[in-house]
Coordinates of C-alpha atoms and ligand atoms in Angstrom, one line a residue:
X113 CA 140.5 104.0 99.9
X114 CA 140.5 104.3 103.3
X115 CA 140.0 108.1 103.7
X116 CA 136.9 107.6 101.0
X117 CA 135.5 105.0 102.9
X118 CA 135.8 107.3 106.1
X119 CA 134.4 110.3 104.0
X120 CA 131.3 108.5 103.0
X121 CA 130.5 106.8 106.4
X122 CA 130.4 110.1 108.0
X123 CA 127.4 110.8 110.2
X124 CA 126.2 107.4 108.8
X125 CA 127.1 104.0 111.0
X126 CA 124.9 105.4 113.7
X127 CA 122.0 103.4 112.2
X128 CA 121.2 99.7 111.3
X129 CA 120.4 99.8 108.0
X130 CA 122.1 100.1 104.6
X131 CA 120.9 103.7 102.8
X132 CA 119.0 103.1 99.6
X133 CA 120.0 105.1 96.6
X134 CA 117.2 107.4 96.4
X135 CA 116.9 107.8 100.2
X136 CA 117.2 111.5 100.7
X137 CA 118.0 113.5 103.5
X138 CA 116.0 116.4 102.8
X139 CA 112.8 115.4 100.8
X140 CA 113.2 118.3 97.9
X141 CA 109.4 118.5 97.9
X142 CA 109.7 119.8 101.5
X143 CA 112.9 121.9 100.6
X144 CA 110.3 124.1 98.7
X145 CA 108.1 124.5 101.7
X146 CA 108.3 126.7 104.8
X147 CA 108.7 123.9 107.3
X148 CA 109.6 125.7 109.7
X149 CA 107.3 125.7 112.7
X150 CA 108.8 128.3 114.9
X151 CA 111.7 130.2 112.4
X152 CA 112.6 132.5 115.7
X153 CA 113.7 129.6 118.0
X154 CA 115.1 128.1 114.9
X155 CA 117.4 131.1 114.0
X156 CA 118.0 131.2 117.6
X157 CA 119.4 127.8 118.0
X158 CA 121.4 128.9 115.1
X159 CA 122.9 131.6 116.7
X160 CA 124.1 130.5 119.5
X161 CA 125.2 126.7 118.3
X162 CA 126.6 127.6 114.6
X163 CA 125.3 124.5 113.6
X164 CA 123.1 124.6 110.7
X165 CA 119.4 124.9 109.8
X166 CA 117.5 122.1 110.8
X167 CA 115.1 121.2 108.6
X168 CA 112.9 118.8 109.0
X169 CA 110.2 116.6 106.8
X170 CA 108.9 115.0 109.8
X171 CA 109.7 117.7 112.6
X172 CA 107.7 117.1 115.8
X173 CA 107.9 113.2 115.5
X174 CA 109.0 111.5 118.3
X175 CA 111.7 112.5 120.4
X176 CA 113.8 115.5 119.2
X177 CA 113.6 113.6 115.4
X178 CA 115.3 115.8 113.4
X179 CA 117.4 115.7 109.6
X180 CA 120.2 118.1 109.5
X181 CA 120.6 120.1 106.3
X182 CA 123.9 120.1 105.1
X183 CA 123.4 122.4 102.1
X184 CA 124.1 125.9 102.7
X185 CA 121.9 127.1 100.2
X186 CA 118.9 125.3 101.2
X187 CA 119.6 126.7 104.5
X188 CA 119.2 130.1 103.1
X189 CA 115.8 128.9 100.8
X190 CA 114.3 128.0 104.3
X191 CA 114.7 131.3 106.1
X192 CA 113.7 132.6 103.3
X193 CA 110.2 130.5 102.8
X194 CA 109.7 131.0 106.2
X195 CA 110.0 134.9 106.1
X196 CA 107.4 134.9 102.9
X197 CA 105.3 132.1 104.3
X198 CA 101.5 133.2 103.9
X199 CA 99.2 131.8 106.1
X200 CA 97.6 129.6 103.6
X201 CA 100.8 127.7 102.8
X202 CA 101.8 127.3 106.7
X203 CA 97.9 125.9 106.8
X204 CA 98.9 123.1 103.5
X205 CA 102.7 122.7 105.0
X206 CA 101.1 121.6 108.6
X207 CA 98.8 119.7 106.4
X208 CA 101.2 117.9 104.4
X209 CA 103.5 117.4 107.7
X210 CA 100.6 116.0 109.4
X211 CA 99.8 113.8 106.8
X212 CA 103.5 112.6 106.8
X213 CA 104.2 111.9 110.2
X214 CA 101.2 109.8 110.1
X215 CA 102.4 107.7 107.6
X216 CA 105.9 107.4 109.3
X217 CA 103.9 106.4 112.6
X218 CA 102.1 104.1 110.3
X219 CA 105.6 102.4 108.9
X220 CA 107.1 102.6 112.8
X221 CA 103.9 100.2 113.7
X222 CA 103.7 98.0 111.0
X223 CA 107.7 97.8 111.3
X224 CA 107.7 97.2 114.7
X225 CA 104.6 94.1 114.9
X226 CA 106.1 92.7 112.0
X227 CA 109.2 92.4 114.0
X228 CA 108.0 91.2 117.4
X229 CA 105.8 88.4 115.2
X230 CA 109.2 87.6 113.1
X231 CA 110.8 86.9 116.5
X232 CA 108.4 84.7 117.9
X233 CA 108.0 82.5 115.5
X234 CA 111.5 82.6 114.8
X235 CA 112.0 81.5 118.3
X236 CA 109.3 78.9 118.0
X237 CA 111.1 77.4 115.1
X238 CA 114.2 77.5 116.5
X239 CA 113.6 75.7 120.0
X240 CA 111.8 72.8 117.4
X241 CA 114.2 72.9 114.9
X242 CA 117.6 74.1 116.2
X243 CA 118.8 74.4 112.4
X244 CA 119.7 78.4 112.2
X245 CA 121.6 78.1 109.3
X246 CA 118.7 76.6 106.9
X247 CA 116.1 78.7 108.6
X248 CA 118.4 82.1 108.0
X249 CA 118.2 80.7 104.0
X250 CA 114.6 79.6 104.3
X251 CA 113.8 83.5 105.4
X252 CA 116.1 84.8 101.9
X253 CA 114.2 82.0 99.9
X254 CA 110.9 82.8 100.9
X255 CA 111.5 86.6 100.3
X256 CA 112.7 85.8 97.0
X257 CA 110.0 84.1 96.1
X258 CA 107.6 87.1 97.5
X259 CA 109.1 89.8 95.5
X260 CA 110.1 87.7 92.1
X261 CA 106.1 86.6 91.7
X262 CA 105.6 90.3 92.6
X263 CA 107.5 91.3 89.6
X264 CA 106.3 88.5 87.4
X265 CA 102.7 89.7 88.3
X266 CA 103.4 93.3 88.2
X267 CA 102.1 93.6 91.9
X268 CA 105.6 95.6 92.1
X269 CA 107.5 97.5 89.6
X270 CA 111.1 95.4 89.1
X271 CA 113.6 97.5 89.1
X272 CA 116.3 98.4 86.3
X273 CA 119.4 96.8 87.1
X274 CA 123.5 96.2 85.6
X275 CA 126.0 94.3 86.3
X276 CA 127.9 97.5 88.0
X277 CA 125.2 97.4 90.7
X278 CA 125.4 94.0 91.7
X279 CA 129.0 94.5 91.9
X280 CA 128.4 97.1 94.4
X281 CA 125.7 95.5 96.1
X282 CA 128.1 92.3 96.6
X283 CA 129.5 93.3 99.6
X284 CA 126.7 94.8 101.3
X285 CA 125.1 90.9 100.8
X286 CA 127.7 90.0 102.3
X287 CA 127.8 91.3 105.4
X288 CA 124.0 90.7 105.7
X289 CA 124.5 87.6 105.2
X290 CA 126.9 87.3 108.1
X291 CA 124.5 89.9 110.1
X292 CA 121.6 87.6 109.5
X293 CA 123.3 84.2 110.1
X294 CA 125.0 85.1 113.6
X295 CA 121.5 87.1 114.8
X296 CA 120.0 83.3 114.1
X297 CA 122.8 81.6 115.5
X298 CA 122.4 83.4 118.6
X299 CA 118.8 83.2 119.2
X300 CA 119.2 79.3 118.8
X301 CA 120.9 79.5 121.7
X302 CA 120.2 82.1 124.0
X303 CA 117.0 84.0 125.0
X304 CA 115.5 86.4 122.1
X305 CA 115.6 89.1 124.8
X306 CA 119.3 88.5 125.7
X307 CA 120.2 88.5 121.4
X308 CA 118.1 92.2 121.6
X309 CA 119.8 93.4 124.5
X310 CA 123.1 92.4 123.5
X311 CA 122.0 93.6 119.3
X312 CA 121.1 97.0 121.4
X313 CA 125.2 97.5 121.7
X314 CA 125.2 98.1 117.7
X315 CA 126.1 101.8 117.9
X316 CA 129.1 100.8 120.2
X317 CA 130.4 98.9 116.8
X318 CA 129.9 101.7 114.6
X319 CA 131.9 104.1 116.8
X320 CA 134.6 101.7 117.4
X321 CA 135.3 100.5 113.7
X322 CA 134.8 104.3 112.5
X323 CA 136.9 105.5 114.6
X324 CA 140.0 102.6 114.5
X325 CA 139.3 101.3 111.3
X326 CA 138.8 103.9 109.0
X327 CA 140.2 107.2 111.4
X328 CA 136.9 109.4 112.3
X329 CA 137.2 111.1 115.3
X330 CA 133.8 112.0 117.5
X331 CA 133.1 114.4 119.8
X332 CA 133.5 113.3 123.0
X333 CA 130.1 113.3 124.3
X334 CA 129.4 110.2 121.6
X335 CA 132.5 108.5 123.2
X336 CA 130.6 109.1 126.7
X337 CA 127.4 107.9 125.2
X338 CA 128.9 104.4 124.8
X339 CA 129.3 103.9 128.1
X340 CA 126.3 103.3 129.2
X341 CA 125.8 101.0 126.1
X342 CA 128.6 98.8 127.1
X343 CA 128.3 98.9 130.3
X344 CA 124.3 97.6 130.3
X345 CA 125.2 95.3 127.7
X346 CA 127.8 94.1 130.2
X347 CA 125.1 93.9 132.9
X348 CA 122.6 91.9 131.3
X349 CA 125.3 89.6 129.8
X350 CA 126.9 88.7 133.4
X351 CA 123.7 88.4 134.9
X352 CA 122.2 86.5 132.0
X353 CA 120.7 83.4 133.9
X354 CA 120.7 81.3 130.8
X355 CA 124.1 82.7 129.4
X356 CA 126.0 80.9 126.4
X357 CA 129.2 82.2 124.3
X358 CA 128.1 81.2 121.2
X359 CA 124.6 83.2 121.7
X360 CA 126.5 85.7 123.0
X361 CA 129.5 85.9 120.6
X362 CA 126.7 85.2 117.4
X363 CA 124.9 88.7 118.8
X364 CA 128.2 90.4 118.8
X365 CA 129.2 89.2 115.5
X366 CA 126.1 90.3 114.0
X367 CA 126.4 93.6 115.5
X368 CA 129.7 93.7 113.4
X369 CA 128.5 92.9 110.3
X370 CA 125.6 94.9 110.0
X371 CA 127.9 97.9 111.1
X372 CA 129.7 97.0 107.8
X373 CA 126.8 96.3 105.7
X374 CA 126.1 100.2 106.6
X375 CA 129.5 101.5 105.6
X376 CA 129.6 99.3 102.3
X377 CA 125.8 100.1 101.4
X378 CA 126.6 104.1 102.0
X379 CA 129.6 103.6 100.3
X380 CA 128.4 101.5 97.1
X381 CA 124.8 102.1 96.4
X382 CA 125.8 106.2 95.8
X383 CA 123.9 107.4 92.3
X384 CA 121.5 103.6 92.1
X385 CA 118.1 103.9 90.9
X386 CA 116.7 102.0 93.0
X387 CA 113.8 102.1 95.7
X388 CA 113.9 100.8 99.4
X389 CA 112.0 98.0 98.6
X390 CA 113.7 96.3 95.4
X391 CA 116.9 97.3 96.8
X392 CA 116.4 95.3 99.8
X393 CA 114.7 92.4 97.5
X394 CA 117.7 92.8 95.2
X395 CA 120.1 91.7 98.6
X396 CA 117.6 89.0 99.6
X397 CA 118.2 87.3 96.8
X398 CA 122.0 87.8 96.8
X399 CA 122.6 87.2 100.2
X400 CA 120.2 83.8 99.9
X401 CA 123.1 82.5 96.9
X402 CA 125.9 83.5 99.0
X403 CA 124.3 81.7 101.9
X404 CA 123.0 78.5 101.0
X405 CA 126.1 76.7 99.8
X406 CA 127.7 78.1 103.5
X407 CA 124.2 76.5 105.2
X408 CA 124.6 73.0 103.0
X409 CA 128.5 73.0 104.4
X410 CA 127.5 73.7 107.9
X411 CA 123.9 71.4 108.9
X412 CA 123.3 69.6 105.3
X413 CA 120.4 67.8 103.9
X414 CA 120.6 64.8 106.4
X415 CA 120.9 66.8 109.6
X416 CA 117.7 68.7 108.1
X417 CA 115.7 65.3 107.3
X418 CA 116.6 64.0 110.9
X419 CA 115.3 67.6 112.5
X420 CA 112.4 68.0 110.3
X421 CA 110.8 65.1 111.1
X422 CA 111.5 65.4 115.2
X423 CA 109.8 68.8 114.7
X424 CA 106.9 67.7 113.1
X425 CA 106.5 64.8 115.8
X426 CA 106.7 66.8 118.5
X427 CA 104.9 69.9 117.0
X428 CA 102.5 68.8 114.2
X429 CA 101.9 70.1 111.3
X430 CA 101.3 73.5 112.7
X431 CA 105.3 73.3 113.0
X432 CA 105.1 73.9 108.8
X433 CA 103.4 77.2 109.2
X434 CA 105.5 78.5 112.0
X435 CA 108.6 78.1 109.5
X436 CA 106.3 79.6 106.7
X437 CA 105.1 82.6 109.4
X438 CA 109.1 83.2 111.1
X439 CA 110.2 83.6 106.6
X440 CA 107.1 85.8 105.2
X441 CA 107.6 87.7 108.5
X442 CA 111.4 88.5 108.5
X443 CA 110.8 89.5 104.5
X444 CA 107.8 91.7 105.5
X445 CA 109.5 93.8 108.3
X446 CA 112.6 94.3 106.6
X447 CA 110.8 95.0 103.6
X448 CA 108.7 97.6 105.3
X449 CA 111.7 99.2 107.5
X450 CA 113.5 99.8 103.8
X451 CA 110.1 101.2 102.7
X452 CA 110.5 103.7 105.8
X453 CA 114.0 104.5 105.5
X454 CA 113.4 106.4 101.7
X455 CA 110.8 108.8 104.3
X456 CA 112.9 109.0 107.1
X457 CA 116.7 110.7 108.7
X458 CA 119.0 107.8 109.6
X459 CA 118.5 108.9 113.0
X460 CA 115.0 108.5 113.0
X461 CA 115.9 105.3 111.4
X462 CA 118.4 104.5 114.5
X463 CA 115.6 105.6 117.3
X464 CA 112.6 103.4 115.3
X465 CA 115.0 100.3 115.6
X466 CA 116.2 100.9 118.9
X467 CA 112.8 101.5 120.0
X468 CA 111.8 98.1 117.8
X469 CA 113.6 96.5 120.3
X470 CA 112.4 97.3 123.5
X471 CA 108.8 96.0 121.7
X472 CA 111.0 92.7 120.7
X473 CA 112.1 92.2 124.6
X474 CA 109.5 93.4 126.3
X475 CA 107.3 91.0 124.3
X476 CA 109.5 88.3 123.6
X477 CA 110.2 88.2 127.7
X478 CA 106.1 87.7 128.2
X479 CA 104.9 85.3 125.7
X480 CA 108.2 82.6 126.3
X481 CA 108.2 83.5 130.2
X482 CA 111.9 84.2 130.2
X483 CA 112.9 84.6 133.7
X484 CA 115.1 88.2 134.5
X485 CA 116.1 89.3 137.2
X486 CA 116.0 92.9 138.5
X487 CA 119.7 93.4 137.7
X488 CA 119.5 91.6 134.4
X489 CA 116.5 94.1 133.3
X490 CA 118.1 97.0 134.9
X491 CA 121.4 96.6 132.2
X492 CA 119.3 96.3 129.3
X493 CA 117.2 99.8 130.4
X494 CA 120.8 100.7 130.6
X495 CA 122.4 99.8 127.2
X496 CA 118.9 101.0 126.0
X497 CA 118.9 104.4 127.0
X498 CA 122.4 104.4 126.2
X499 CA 121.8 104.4 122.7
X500 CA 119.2 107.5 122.9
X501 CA 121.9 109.5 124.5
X502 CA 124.3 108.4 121.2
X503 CA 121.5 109.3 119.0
X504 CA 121.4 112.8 120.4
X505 CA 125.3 112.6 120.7
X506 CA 125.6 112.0 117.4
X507 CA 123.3 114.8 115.8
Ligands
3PG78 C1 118.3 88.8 111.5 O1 117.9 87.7 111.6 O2 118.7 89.3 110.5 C2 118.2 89.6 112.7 O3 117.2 89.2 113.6 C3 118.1 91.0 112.4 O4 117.9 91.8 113.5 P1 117.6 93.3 113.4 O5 116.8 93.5 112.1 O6 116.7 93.5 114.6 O7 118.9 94.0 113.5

């Protein structure tokens, strides 16, 4: 079991999110295309590295983004459509690449805002209403609710599910569950910027469990990669000014399960009809039934009652719509960063959310006026570019 697991993991728990079924690596519309922009320093690169084609639906985006082509014969279709390419079908192919990378810049932005407003409120909510566990369920609930009345009204097509793929989607919920709880856990009690910097440490996980759980080796320049992710991570953690072990160890722990939310999702979702969007609906509502019994065990209807009402004394009744803003929000941006993920390379995927998270600090540290100190900010540019250089690494 363990060997499968490994083989199916490969080049995959580098990035933060499960793989929807229908994700593909190389968009077979594209296949057909000469994407190609330059086949000379392409063939050169081959040459000289042996490593295969790179082909790319959404070459030129961002910093070196690029999918790797595993499939010999498509490697050999490409040259090919390159060395016939005409000029009027390199004039559609930019066309069509143009038009896509716009719409991946447009998923990257309305990712990314979604995210930093998710946060805030979150936050808001949080300092109010230091209740985690409820408003970790509220978040499932309310995107529950969102994508069940789109179904009802046909505002989104529900998708065709059995028993065998709730089976396999049972542990992915899982570990989102646990991902989810211990991110809110942590920013309860610690700084949103000090949860990102620490959730910036993610790839660290992936490498570690790959490589002592389930036996992958790397080469070494991704071992070499992590240490500038640790080591940041270990910066802004020790110089932390408002520093707690349950915010830190809630970061950590969430960094863990997502890592295994990845390997499950690659492993189990293999052959499902299903797109990025109902998939992650589908774990919404699965994770929210696996969580809500944990969330009555842990805070309960009383404790709830008591908080609620010291919220809304101290807040208002604006204090409402912050909790209805932090749940439609989380929904929306991991809706839309699902949606992105059926257009995008995993490692685009891993830059977007690293890059998600500099927005999340950056921001988060302005509009709360979290104090950092030089040394504190200097560990989280750190761990930060840390995880570029394992991006590269991995490729
Ligand atoms: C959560 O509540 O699930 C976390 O905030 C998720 O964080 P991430 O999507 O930035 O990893």
């Amino acid at each position: 079991m363990i060997s499968s697991i490994k083989q199916s993991t490969n080049s995959f728990t580098h990035y933060s999110r499960p793989l929807p079924r229908n994700h593909s690596r190389l968009n077979p519309q594209i296949q057909s295309l000469p994407t190609i922009s330059n086949p000379k320093q392409t063939l050169t690169h081959k040459i000289f590295t042996q490593k295969p084609l790179i082909v790319s639906s959404i070459e030129g985006f961002g910093p070196k983004l690029r999918t790797q082509n595993r499939n010999p014969s498509i490697e050999c279709n490409a040259y090919g459509a390159a060395d016939r390419s005409q000029p009027i079908d390199i004039a559609l192919t930019e066309k069509s690449e143009a038009a896509k990378r716009a719409k991946i810049g447009v998923y990257f932005a309305i990712w990314w805002s979604l995210n930093v407003v998710f946060n805030i409120y979150n936050k808001k909510v949080l300092n109010a209403f230091p209740y985690p566990w409820l408003t970790s369920t509220l978040s499932l609930a309310v995107g529950s609710l969102i994508m069940l009345v789109s179904w009802g009204a046909r505002i989104a097509e529900a998708p065709k599910t059995d028993l065998e793929f709730w089976k396999r989607l049972f542990p992915v919920a899982v570990a989102h569950t646990i991902g989810h709880v211990a991110a809110t856990v942590s920013m309860s009690k610690v700084a949103v910027s000090f949860t990102h910097i620490i959730k910036s440490g993610e790839p660290a996980f992936s490498v570690l469990v790959s490589r002592f759980l389930l036996g992958e080796s790397f080469p070494a320049s991704v071992y070499l990669s992590l240490l500038p992710i640790i080591g940041g991570c270990a910066l802004s953690a020790v110089t932390e000014l408002n520093f707690n072990m349950i915010g830190f160890m809630g970061a950590m722990i969430s960094n863990l399960a997502f890592v295994f939310r990845n390997i499950f999702s690659k492993r189990g979702m293999k052959g499902m009809a299903v797109s990025g969007m109902n998939y992650y609906a589908c774990l919404s509502m699965l994770s929210l039934l696996i969580l809500t019994p944990f969330a009555i065990a842990v805070e309960g209807p009383q404790m709830w009652a008591a908080g609620w009402q010291t919220a809304l004394a101290q807040i208002g009744p604006n204090f409402v719509w912050w909790v209805v803003a932090q749940s439609v929000f989380y929904h929306l941006y991991n809706q839309v960063s699902y949606m992105s993920l059926d257009q995008i390379s995993p490692l685009t995927f891993s830059i977007g959310n690293t890059m998600k998270r500099i927005s999340v600090i950056v921001s988060s540290i302005i509009i709360f006026h979290t104090p950092v100190q030089p040394i504190n900010a200097l560990g989280a540019a750190i761990a930060i570019l840390g995880t570029f250089l394992y991006s590269q690494a991995k490729q």
